[in-house]
Structure formats: structure tokens, C-alpha cells
mmCIF file of C-alpha atoms in Angstrom:
data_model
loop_
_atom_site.group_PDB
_atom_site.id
_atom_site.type_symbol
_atom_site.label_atom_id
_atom_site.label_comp_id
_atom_site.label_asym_id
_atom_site.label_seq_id
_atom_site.Cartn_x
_atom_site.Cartn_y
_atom_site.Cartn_z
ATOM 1 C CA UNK Y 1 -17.867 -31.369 43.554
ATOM 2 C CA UNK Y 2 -16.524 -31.794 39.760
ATOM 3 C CA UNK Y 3 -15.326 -35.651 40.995
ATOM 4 C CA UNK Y 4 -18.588 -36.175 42.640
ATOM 5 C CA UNK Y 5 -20.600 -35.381 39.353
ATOM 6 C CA UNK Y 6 -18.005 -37.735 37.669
ATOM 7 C CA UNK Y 7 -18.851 -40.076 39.479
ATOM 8 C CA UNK Y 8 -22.138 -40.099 39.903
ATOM 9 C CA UNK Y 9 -22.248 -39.922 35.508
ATOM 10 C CA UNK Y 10 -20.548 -43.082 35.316
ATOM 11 C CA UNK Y 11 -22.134 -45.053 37.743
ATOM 12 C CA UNK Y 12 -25.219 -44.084 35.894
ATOM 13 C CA UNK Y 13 -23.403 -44.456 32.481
ATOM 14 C CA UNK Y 14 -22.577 -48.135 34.097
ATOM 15 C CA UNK Y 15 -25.927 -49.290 35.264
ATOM 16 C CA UNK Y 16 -27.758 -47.946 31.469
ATOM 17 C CA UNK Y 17 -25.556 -50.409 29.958
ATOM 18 C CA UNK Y 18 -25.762 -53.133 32.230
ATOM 19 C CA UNK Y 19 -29.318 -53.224 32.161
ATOM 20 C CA UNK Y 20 -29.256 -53.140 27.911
ATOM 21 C CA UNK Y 21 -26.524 -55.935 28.201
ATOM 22 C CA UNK Y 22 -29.352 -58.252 30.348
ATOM 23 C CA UNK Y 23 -28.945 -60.835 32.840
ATOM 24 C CA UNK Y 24 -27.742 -63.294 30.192
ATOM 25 C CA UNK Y 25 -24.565 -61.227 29.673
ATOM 26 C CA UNK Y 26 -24.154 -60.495 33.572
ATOM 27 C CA UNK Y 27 -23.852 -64.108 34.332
ATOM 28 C CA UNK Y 28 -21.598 -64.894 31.562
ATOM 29 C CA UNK Y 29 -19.360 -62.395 33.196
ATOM 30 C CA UNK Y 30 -19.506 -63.553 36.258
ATOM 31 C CA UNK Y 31 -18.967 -67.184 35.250
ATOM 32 C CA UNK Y 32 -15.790 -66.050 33.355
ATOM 33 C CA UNK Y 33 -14.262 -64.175 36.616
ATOM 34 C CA UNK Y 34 -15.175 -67.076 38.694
ATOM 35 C CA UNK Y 35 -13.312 -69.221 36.359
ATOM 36 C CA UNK Y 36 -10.386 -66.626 36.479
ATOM 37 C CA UNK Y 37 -10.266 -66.502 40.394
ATOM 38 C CA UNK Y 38 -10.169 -70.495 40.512
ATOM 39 C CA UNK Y 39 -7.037 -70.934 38.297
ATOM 40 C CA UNK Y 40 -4.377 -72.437 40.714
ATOM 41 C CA UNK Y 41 -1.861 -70.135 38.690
ATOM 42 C CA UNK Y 42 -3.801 -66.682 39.170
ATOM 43 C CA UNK Y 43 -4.807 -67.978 43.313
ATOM 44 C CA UNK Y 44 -0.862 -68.646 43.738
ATOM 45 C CA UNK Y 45 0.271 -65.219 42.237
ATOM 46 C CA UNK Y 46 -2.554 -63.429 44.495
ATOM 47 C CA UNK Y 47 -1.362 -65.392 47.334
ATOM 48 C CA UNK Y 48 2.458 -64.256 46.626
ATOM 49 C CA UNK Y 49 1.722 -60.773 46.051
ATOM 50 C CA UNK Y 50 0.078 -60.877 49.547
ATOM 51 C CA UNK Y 51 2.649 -62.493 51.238
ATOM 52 C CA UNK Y 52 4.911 -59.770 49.659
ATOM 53 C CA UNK Y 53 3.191 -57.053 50.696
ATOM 54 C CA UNK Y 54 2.712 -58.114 54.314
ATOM 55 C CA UNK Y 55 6.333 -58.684 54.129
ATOM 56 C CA UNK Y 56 7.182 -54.894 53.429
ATOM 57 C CA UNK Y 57 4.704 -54.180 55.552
ATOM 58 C CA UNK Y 58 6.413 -55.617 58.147
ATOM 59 C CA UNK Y 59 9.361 -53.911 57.832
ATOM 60 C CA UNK Y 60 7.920 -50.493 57.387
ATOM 61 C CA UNK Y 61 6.359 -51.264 60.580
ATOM 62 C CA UNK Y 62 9.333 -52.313 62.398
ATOM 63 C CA UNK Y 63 10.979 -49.542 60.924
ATOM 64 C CA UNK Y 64 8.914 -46.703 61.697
ATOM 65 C CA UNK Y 65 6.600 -48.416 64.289
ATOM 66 C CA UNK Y 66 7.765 -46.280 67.429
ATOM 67 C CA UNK Y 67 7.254 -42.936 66.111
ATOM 68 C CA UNK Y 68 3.123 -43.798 64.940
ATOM 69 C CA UNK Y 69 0.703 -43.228 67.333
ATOM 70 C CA UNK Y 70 -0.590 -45.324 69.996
ATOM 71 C CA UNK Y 71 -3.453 -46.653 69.005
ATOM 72 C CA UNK Y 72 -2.192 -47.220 65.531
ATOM 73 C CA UNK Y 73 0.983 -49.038 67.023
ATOM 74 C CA UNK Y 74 -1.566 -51.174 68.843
ATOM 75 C CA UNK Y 75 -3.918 -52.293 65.572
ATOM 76 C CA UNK Y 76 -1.062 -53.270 64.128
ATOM 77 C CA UNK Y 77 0.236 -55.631 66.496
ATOM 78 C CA UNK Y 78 -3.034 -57.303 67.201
ATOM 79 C CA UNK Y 79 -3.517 -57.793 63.205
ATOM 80 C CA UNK Y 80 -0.733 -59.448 63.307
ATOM 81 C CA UNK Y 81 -1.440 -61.919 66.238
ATOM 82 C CA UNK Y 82 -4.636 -62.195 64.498
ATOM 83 C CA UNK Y 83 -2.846 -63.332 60.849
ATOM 84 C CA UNK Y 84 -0.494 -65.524 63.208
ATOM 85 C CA UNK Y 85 -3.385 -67.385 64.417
ATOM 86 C CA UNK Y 86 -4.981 -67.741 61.178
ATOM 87 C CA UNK Y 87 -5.169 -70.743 58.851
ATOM 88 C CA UNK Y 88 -4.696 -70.098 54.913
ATOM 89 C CA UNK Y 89 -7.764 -69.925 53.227
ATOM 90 C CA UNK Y 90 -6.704 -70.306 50.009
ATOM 91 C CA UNK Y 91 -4.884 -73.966 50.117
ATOM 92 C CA UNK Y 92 -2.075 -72.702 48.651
ATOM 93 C CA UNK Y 93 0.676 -72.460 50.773
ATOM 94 C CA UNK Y 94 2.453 -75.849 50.606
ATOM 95 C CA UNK Y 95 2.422 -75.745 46.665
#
């Protein structure tokens, strides 16, 4: 319940100051993490970091793989027929 209420207080705490900050200040947030996420240099380190992470993934998985469930075993095989099949969406890849 304590995390709950502390929660709750700073999502209220949040939304007082983003309403006394205004619109004008929301959008020139926004603008500046749009600006962030389109830099070929941050979209290449995100795409890395994901490639890296499927990677372990993949090896925890083959691994470990035969000793989770079922259904679990199952999810994780069609994900990855499903990221086989998949073009990247980012435009990155060949860089």
C-alpha cells in the first residue's frame, strides 16, 4: 500500500507541474526528444543494444530452453520466426 500512495503522490506531483509548465513547454520537450530519437548516432546505439540483447537472449534460451514450460518454450520460438520474418524498421542495419 506504502508504494501505491507513492505513486499515486507523484503522478499527481507530475501532472501539478506539467500543467504550471503549459503547453508551450510540453511541446518544446517533445520537439527536443524527437530530435534526440532521430540522431543516426543515438538510432544505431538503440539498434545495437537490441541486437545485443536478443543475442543473450538467445543463448539463455538455448541454454535453459528445455527445462521452461511448454507454453513458454512455444512463445519463444514463434517470436522468433516472427523477428525472422521481419524487416528492420529502423534503416539501420547496413550502416
Amino acid at each position: 500500500m506504502r508504494y501505491r500512495l507513492t505513486f499515486i503522490t507523484g503522478v499527481a506531483v507530475g501532472y501539478v507541474l506539467g500543467a504550471r509548465a503549459g503547453r508551450e513547454r510540453y511541446e518544446q520537450l517533445r520537439k527536443s526528444a524527437q530530435r534526440v530519437a532521430q540522431n543516426p548516432a543515438v538510432r544505431n546505439t538503440v539498434e545495437a543494444a537490441a541486437l545485443t540483447g536478443r543475442k543473450a537472449a538467445t543463448r539463455a534460451f538455448d541454454k535453459v530452453g528445455d527445462r521452461m514450460p511448454g507454453p513458454v518454450a512455444d512463445r519463444v520460438r514463434s517470436r522468433r520466426e516472427e523477428r525472422a520474418m521481419e524487416d528492420d524498421d529502423w534503416g539501420t542495419s547496413n550502416t
